[in-house]
Each structure stands twice: as C-alpha cells, then as structure tokens.
Amino acid sequence: MIIVHHLNDSRSQRVLWLLEELGLDYEIRAYRRDPHTMLAPTELKSVHPLGKSPVIEDNGIKVAETGAIFDYLLNTYGDGRLRPAPGTEDARRFTYWMYYAEGSAMTPLLLRLIFAQIPARVPFLARPVANSITKAMNKRMIQPQLDGHIGFWEAELGRDEWFAGPEFTAADIMMSFPLEAAAARAGAARKPKIAAFLQRIHGREAYQRAITRGGPYSYA
C-alpha cells in the first residue's frame, strides 16, 4: 500500500490525482496547516527533515518532492501510461513541462503569495508602508513576470489541448497547480485557452475522486 503524507491546501493534491489516474491503491495520512502561520505542522519533520509535503512511502521506499514522486510512480507503476513515447517531440515537451511546473512557473506565484501576506503580519502603524511596498513590487516585478508566464501557457495550449501534445499526460497534472494558482491570484482564468484547460481537468473523474479523498483546497 502506498502511503501519501498529504498536507491540506498544498501541491500534494496532485499526487493523489496521479494515483487516481493510474488506478493505484493508497492510504492518506493527513496533516493540517497552522491556521495563523499557514505553515505545515512540525509532525511532518518526523517524515522528512524539511517537514514538507508531499512525501510518499512505498514498500520501504520514501520519496519526497512532487516531480521525484511523479517519476517514481510513472517508472514503477505507469507501464508507459500518462507520458508520450520516448524519443518523440511530445516526450521532449513532456520533460520540459514536468521540470518547468515546479521551477520557473512557481517562483512569481510564491512571491505573489508571500507579498500578499506581509501587510497583515506587520504592526498596525507600519501597514501603510507595507501596503505601498507590496503594491510596488507587484506592479513592477511580480505581475509582469506572471503576465509573461500566463501568455506563454495560453500560446502553448493553442498548439494542443494538452501541454505535451494532443493526449493528456502527467505533465498536465503537474501544470495544474501553477495554472489554478494563477487563476486565483493573477487573473489567468480570463484567458480562454487556460480557462478551457481548467474546465477539462476539473471534469476528469480521477481529479474529482482525488478532491473527494484529499479534501477541498484553496489557492487564494
């Protein structure tokens, strides 16, 4: 039995979705964020030294980091499913999106989230200054970066319905988090190709089963 150490409102939701798409049995060990700090609980440090989620355990093997978990599950249980044939152009696109999703795509989204929390976490008298800094950073640095990524996604989804070609793959599961986060935080849902992609993934039965098992989550 695969064990998934699952944190609410986190990227570990994608691991549950992949497991559902592959039709694998798994057990969820659920953890809740601190409602004030929104940080993961200290109990996760007994699972992995960094105290982060997701982490999976399978037959004595422990794997952390979403991309590494995807590689492990696809290589161990995929039987060629949810990835393009090796050596093809679609396979190269697949590899790119698998790395990009947790690399370039997440940086401006994390900056947006962090700066959005600053005004509420400083003393009351300092909030006007914090608000001014936050707005300036969003306008001059964060939003322009996000606009570039969003335009890139929209153009790529204009080539095919899915990120790595005409067929749904695990790369679409990986890319779901940055697109959903950008839809909640940066207006990405106004782009028709992105909106259509989100509608397609939300309609997948495996996606819905993962939400049922892992619980609803928020990107706001």
mmCIF file with all atom_site columns, N, CA, C and O in Angstrom, residues 124-157:
data_model
loop_
_atom_site.group_PDB
_atom_site.id
_atom_site.type_symbol
_atom_site.label_atom_id
_atom_site.label_alt_id
_atom_site.label_comp_id
_atom_site.label_asym_id
_atom_site.label_entity_id
_atom_site.label_seq_id
_atom_site.pdbx_PDB_ins_code
_atom_site.Cartn_x
_atom_site.Cartn_y
_atom_site.Cartn_z
_atom_site.occupancy
_atom_site.B_iso_or_equiv
_atom_site.pdbx_formal_charge
_atom_site.auth_seq_id
_atom_site.auth_comp_id
_atom_site.auth_asym_id
_atom_site.auth_atom_id
_atom_site.pdbx_PDB_model_num
ATOM 1   N N  . PHE A 1 124 ? 0.352  47.483 13.155  1.00 0.00 ? 124 PHE A N  1
ATOM 2   C CA . PHE A 1 124 ? -0.693 48.298 12.524  1.00 0.00 ? 124 PHE A CA 1
ATOM 3   C C  . PHE A 1 124 ? -0.141 49.596 11.945  1.00 0.00 ? 124 PHE A C  1
ATOM 4   O O  . PHE A 1 124 ? -0.491 49.979 10.813  1.00 0.00 ? 124 PHE A O  1
ATOM 5   N N  . LEU A 1 125 ? 0.728  50.277 12.682  1.00 0.00 ? 125 LEU A N  1
ATOM 6   C CA . LEU A 1 125 ? 1.228  51.563 12.224  1.00 0.00 ? 125 LEU A CA 1
ATOM 7   C C  . LEU A 1 125 ? 2.130  51.420 10.999  1.00 0.00 ? 125 LEU A C  1
ATOM 8   O O  . LEU A 1 125 ? 2.327  52.388 10.250  1.00 0.00 ? 125 LEU A O  1
ATOM 9   N N  . ALA A 1 126 ? 2.680  50.240 10.795  1.00 0.00 ? 126 ALA A N  1
ATOM 10  C CA . ALA A 1 126 ? 3.572  50.026 9.653   1.00 0.00 ? 126 ALA A CA 1
ATOM 11  C C  . ALA A 1 126 ? 2.834  49.535 8.415   1.00 0.00 ? 126 ALA A C  1
ATOM 12  O O  . ALA A 1 126 ? 3.439  49.421 7.341   1.00 0.00 ? 126 ALA A O  1
ATOM 13  N N  . ARG A 1 127 ? 1.538  49.283 8.543   1.00 0.00 ? 127 ARG A N  1
ATOM 14  C CA . ARG A 1 127 ? 0.806  48.702 7.420   1.00 0.00 ? 127 ARG A CA 1
ATOM 15  C C  . ARG A 1 127 ? 0.719  49.600 6.188   1.00 0.00 ? 127 ARG A C  1
ATOM 16  O O  . ARG A 1 127 ? 0.790  49.095 5.062   1.00 0.00 ? 127 ARG A O  1
ATOM 17  N N  . PRO A 1 128 ? 0.550  50.918 6.329   1.00 0.00 ? 128 PRO A N  1
ATOM 18  C CA . PRO A 1 128 ? 0.541  51.742 5.105   1.00 0.00 ? 128 PRO A CA 1
ATOM 19  C C  . PRO A 1 128 ? 1.829  51.614 4.300   1.00 0.00 ? 128 PRO A C  1
ATOM 20  O O  . PRO A 1 128 ? 1.794  51.542 3.068   1.00 0.00 ? 128 PRO A O  1
ATOM 21  N N  . VAL A 1 129 ? 2.968  51.557 4.992   1.00 0.00 ? 129 VAL A N  1
ATOM 22  C CA . VAL A 1 129 ? 4.251  51.390 4.309   1.00 0.00 ? 129 VAL A CA 1
ATOM 23  C C  . VAL A 1 129 ? 4.317  50.004 3.666   1.00 0.00 ? 129 VAL A C  1
ATOM 24  O O  . VAL A 1 129 ? 4.745  49.852 2.512   1.00 0.00 ? 129 VAL A O  1
ATOM 25  N N  . ALA A 1 130 ? 3.891  48.972 4.411   1.00 0.00 ? 130 ALA A N  1
ATOM 26  C CA . ALA A 1 130 ? 3.911  47.602 3.889   1.00 0.00 ? 130 ALA A CA 1
ATOM 27  C C  . ALA A 1 130 ? 3.011  47.478 2.664   1.00 0.00 ? 130 ALA A C  1
ATOM 28  O O  . ALA A 1 130 ? 3.367  46.816 1.678   1.00 0.00 ? 130 ALA A O  1
ATOM 29  N N  . ASN A 1 131 ? 1.841  48.098 2.724   1.00 0.00 ? 131 ASN A N  1
ATOM 30  C CA . ASN A 1 131 ? 0.933  48.077 1.572   1.00 0.00 ? 131 ASN A CA 1
ATOM 31  C C  . ASN A 1 131 ? 1.561  48.744 0.356   1.00 0.00 ? 131 ASN A C  1
ATOM 32  O O  . ASN A 1 131 ? 1.439  48.257 -0.774  1.00 0.00 ? 131 ASN A O  1
ATOM 33  N N  . SER A 1 132 ? 2.234  49.861 0.588   1.00 0.00 ? 132 SER A N  1
ATOM 34  C CA . SER A 1 132 ? 2.863  50.591 -0.514  1.00 0.00 ? 132 SER A CA 1
ATOM 35  C C  . SER A 1 132 ? 3.967  49.754 -1.157  1.00 0.00 ? 132 SER A C  1
ATOM 36  O O  . SER A 1 132 ? 4.067  49.670 -2.389  1.00 0.00 ? 132 SER A O  1
ATOM 37  N N  . ILE A 1 133 ? 4.778  49.101 -0.318  1.00 0.00 ? 133 ILE A N  1
ATOM 38  C CA . ILE A 1 133 ? 5.859  48.254 -0.840  1.00 0.00 ? 133 ILE A CA 1
ATOM 39  C C  . ILE A 1 133 ? 5.289  47.075 -1.613  1.00 0.00 ? 133 ILE A C  1
ATOM 40  O O  . ILE A 1 133 ? 5.759  46.737 -2.705  1.00 0.00 ? 133 ILE A O  1
ATOM 41  N N  . THR A 1 134 ? 4.258  46.451 -1.055  1.00 0.00 ? 134 THR A N  1
ATOM 42  C CA . THR A 1 134 ? 3.642  45.293 -1.701  1.00 0.00 ? 134 THR A CA 1
ATOM 43  C C  . THR A 1 134 ? 3.074  45.660 -3.067  1.00 0.00 ? 134 THR A C  1
ATOM 44  O O  . THR A 1 134 ? 3.282  44.945 -4.060  1.00 0.00 ? 134 THR A O  1
ATOM 45  N N  . LYS A 1 135 ? 2.357  46.762 -3.145  1.00 0.00 ? 135 LYS A N  1
ATOM 46  C CA . LYS A 1 135 ? 1.777  47.194 -4.418  1.00 0.00 ? 135 LYS A CA 1
ATOM 47  C C  . LYS A 1 135 ? 2.861  47.505 -5.444  1.00 0.00 ? 135 LYS A C  1
ATOM 48  O O  . LYS A 1 135 ? 2.730  47.167 -6.626  1.00 0.00 ? 135 LYS A O  1
ATOM 49  N N  . ALA A 1 136 ? 3.930  48.156 -4.993  1.00 0.00 ? 136 ALA A N  1
ATOM 50  C CA . ALA A 1 136 ? 5.008  48.498 -5.916  1.00 0.00 ? 136 ALA A CA 1
ATOM 51  C C  . ALA A 1 136 ? 5.699  47.251 -6.453  1.00 0.00 ? 136 ALA A C  1
ATOM 52  O O  . ALA A 1 136 ? 5.995  47.147 -7.651  1.00 0.00 ? 136 ALA A O  1
ATOM 53  N N  . MET A 1 137 ? 5.950  46.275 -5.572  1.00 0.00 ? 137 MET A N  1
ATOM 54  C CA . MET A 1 137 ? 6.597  45.036 -6.011  1.00 0.00 ? 137 MET A CA 1
ATOM 55  C C  . MET A 1 137 ? 5.715  44.263 -6.983  1.00 0.00 ? 137 MET A C  1
ATOM 56  O O  . MET A 1 137 ? 6.191  43.708 -7.972  1.00 0.00 ? 137 MET A O  1
ATOM 57  N N  . ASN A 1 138 ? 4.422  44.221 -6.686  1.00 0.00 ? 138 ASN A N  1
ATOM 58  C CA . ASN A 1 138 ? 3.503  43.525 -7.589  1.00 0.00 ? 138 ASN A CA 1
ATOM 59  C C  . ASN A 1 138 ? 3.464  44.182 -8.959  1.00 0.00 ? 138 ASN A C  1
ATOM 60  O O  . ASN A 1 138 ? 3.498  43.499 -9.988  1.00 0.00 ? 138 ASN A O  1
ATOM 61  N N  . LYS A 1 139 ? 3.409  45.509 -8.966  1.00 0.00 ? 139 LYS A N  1
ATOM 62  C CA . LYS A 1 139 ? 3.280  46.228 -10.235 1.00 0.00 ? 139 LYS A CA 1
ATOM 63  C C  . LYS A 1 139 ? 4.560  46.177 -11.060 1.00 0.00 ? 139 LYS A C  1
ATOM 64  O O  . LYS A 1 139 ? 4.505  45.981 -12.283 1.00 0.00 ? 139 LYS A O  1
ATOM 65  N N  . ARG A 1 140 ? 5.699  46.314 -10.413 1.00 0.00 ? 140 ARG A N  1
ATOM 66  C CA . ARG A 1 140 ? 6.959  46.469 -11.148 1.00 0.00 ? 140 ARG A CA 1
ATOM 67  C C  . ARG A 1 140 ? 7.653  45.150 -11.451 1.00 0.00 ? 140 ARG A C  1
ATOM 68  O O  . ARG A 1 140 ? 8.370  45.050 -12.447 1.00 0.00 ? 140 ARG A O  1
ATOM 69  N N  . MET A 1 141 ? 7.451  44.145 -10.584 1.00 0.00 ? 141 MET A N  1
ATOM 70  C CA . MET A 1 141 ? 8.214  42.918 -10.767 1.00 0.00 ? 141 MET A CA 1
ATOM 71  C C  . MET A 1 141 ? 7.345  41.676 -10.906 1.00 0.00 ? 141 MET A C  1
ATOM 72  O O  . MET A 1 141 ? 7.469  40.917 -11.876 1.00 0.00 ? 141 MET A O  1
ATOM 73  N N  . ILE A 1 142 ? 6.429  41.454 -9.958  1.00 0.00 ? 142 ILE A N  1
ATOM 74  C CA . ILE A 1 142 ? 5.742  40.161 -9.899  1.00 0.00 ? 142 ILE A CA 1
ATOM 75  C C  . ILE A 1 142 ? 4.721  40.004 -11.015 1.00 0.00 ? 142 ILE A C  1
ATOM 76  O O  . ILE A 1 142 ? 4.728  39.009 -11.747 1.00 0.00 ? 142 ILE A O  1
ATOM 77  N N  . GLN A 1 143 ? 3.820  40.983 -11.169 1.00 0.00 ? 143 GLN A N  1
ATOM 78  C CA . GLN A 1 143 ? 2.778  40.840 -12.177 1.00 0.00 ? 143 GLN A CA 1
ATOM 79  C C  . GLN A 1 143 ? 3.338  40.788 -13.601 1.00 0.00 ? 143 GLN A C  1
ATOM 80  O O  . GLN A 1 143 ? 2.853  39.996 -14.414 1.00 0.00 ? 143 GLN A O  1
ATOM 81  N N  . PRO A 1 144 ? 4.356  41.601 -13.946 1.00 0.00 ? 144 PRO A N  1
ATOM 82  C CA . PRO A 1 144 ? 4.919  41.449 -15.288 1.00 0.00 ? 144 PRO A CA 1
ATOM 83  C C  . PRO A 1 144 ? 5.468  40.050 -15.549 1.00 0.00 ? 144 PRO A C  1
ATOM 84  O O  . PRO A 1 144 ? 5.318  39.521 -16.655 1.00 0.00 ? 144 PRO A O  1
ATOM 85  N N  . GLN A 1 145 ? 6.105  39.441 -14.547 1.00 0.00 ? 145 GLN A N  1
ATOM 86  C CA . GLN A 1 145 ? 6.570  38.067 -14.717 1.00 0.00 ? 145 GLN A CA 1
ATOM 87  C C  . GLN A 1 145 ? 5.395  37.114 -14.910 1.00 0.00 ? 145 GLN A C  1
ATOM 88  O O  . GLN A 1 145 ? 5.422  36.243 -15.799 1.00 0.00 ? 145 GLN A O  1
ATOM 89  N N  . LEU A 1 146 ? 4.372  37.276 -14.090 1.00 0.00 ? 146 LEU A N  1
ATOM 90  C CA . LEU A 1 146 ? 3.201  36.409 -14.211 1.00 0.00 ? 146 LEU A CA 1
ATOM 91  C C  . LEU A 1 146 ? 2.525  36.579 -15.564 1.00 0.00 ? 146 LEU A C  1
ATOM 92  O O  . LEU A 1 146 ? 2.107  35.591 -16.184 1.00 0.00 ? 146 LEU A O  1
ATOM 93  N N  . ASP A 1 147 ? 2.434  37.794 -16.028 1.00 0.00 ? 147 ASP A N  1
ATOM 94  C CA . ASP A 1 147 ? 1.825  38.033 -17.337 1.00 0.00 ? 147 ASP A CA 1
ATOM 95  C C  . ASP A 1 147 ? 2.589  37.302 -18.438 1.00 0.00 ? 147 ASP A C  1
ATOM 96  O O  . ASP A 1 147 ? 1.990  36.755 -19.372 1.00 0.00 ? 147 ASP A O  1
ATOM 97  N N  . GLY A 1 148 ? 3.916  37.282 -18.321 1.00 0.00 ? 148 GLY A N  1
ATOM 98  C CA . GLY A 1 148 ? 4.717  36.565 -19.299 1.00 0.00 ? 148 GLY A CA 1
ATOM 99  C C  . GLY A 1 148 ? 4.450  35.075 -19.287 1.00 0.00 ? 148 GLY A C  1
ATOM 100 O O  . GLY A 1 148 ? 4.293  34.447 -20.348 1.00 0.00 ? 148 GLY A O  1
ATOM 101 N N  . HIS A 1 149 ? 4.371  34.491 -18.091 1.00 0.00 ? 149 HIS A N  1
ATOM 102 C CA . HIS A 1 149 ? 4.088  33.058 -17.981 1.00 0.00 ? 149 HIS A CA 1
ATOM 103 C C  . HIS A 1 149 ? 2.682  32.735 -18.477 1.00 0.00 ? 149 HIS A C  1
ATOM 104 O O  . HIS A 1 149 ? 2.475  31.754 -19.206 1.00 0.00 ? 149 HIS A O  1
ATOM 105 N N  . ILE A 1 150 ? 1.722  33.556 -18.094 1.00 0.00 ? 150 ILE A N  1
ATOM 106 C CA . ILE A 1 150 ? 0.331  33.307 -18.493 1.00 0.00 ? 150 ILE A CA 1
ATOM 107 C C  . ILE A 1 150 ? 0.196  33.365 -20.014 1.00 0.00 ? 150 ILE A C  1
ATOM 108 O O  . ILE A 1 150 ? -0.473 32.528 -20.626 1.00 0.00 ? 150 ILE A O  1
ATOM 109 N N  . GLY A 1 151 ? 0.835  34.359 -20.629 1.00 0.00 ? 151 GLY A N  1
ATOM 110 C CA . GLY A 1 151 ? 0.807  34.438 -22.087 1.00 0.00 ? 151 GLY A CA 1
ATOM 111 C C  . GLY A 1 151 ? 1.460  33.233 -22.742 1.00 0.00 ? 151 GLY A C  1
ATOM 112 O O  . GLY A 1 151 ? 0.987  32.741 -23.784 1.00 0.00 ? 151 GLY A O  1
ATOM 113 N N  . PHE A 1 152 ? 2.529  32.742 -22.144 1.00 0.00 ? 152 PHE A N  1
ATOM 114 C CA . PHE A 1 152 ? 3.217  31.547 -22.625 1.00 0.00 ? 152 PHE A CA 1
ATOM 115 C C  . PHE A 1 152 ? 2.295  30.331 -22.566 1.00 0.00 ? 152 PHE A C  1
ATOM 116 O O  . PHE A 1 152 ? 2.174  29.568 -23.538 1.00 0.00 ? 152 PHE A O  1
ATOM 117 N N  . TRP A 1 153 ? 1.611  30.132 -21.435 1.00 0.00 ? 153 TRP A N  1
ATOM 118 C CA . TRP A 1 153 ? 0.685  28.999 -21.298 1.00 0.00 ? 153 TRP A CA 1
ATOM 119 C C  . TRP A 1 153 ? -0.431 29.080 -22.329 1.00 0.00 ? 153 TRP A C  1
ATOM 120 O O  . TRP A 1 153 ? -0.805 28.079 -22.943 1.00 0.00 ? 153 TRP A O  1
ATOM 121 N N  . GLU A 1 154 ? -0.979 30.278 -22.486 1.00 0.00 ? 154 GLU A N  1
ATOM 122 C CA . GLU A 1 154 ? -2.097 30.455 -23.427 1.00 0.00 ? 154 GLU A CA 1
ATOM 123 C C  . GLU A 1 154 ? -1.672 30.090 -24.847 1.00 0.00 ? 154 GLU A C  1
ATOM 124 O O  . GLU A 1 154 ? -2.402 29.415 -25.582 1.00 0.00 ? 154 GLU A O  1
ATOM 125 N N  . ALA A 1 155 ? -0.469 30.514 -25.216 1.00 0.00 ? 155 ALA A N  1
ATOM 126 C CA . ALA A 1 155 ? 0.027  30.206 -26.561 1.00 0.00 ? 155 ALA A CA 1
ATOM 127 C C  . ALA A 1 155 ? 0.276  28.715 -26.729 1.00 0.00 ? 155 ALA A C  1
ATOM 128 O O  . ALA A 1 155 ? -0.068 28.121 -27.766 1.00 0.00 ? 155 ALA A O  1
ATOM 129 N N  . GLU A 1 156 ? 0.855  28.079 -25.720 1.00 0.00 ? 156 GLU A N  1
ATOM 130 C CA . GLU A 1 156 ? 1.141  26.647 -25.808 1.00 0.00 ? 156 GLU A CA 1
ATOM 131 C C  . GLU A 1 156 ? -0.139 25.825 -25.880 1.00 0.00 ? 156 GLU A C  1
ATOM 132 O O  . GLU A 1 156 ? -0.213 24.830 -26.608 1.00 0.00 ? 156 GLU A O  1
ATOM 133 N N  . LEU A 1 157 ? -1.148 26.216 -25.121 1.00 0.00 ? 157 LEU A N  1
ATOM 134 C CA . LEU A 1 157 ? -2.421 25.499 -25.168 1.00 0.00 ? 157 LEU A CA 1
ATOM 135 C C  . LEU A 1 157 ? -3.174 25.778 -26.461 1.00 0.00 ? 157 LEU A C  1
ATOM 136 O O  . LEU A 1 157 ? -4.158 25.095 -26.757 1.00 0.00 ? 157 LEU A O  1
#
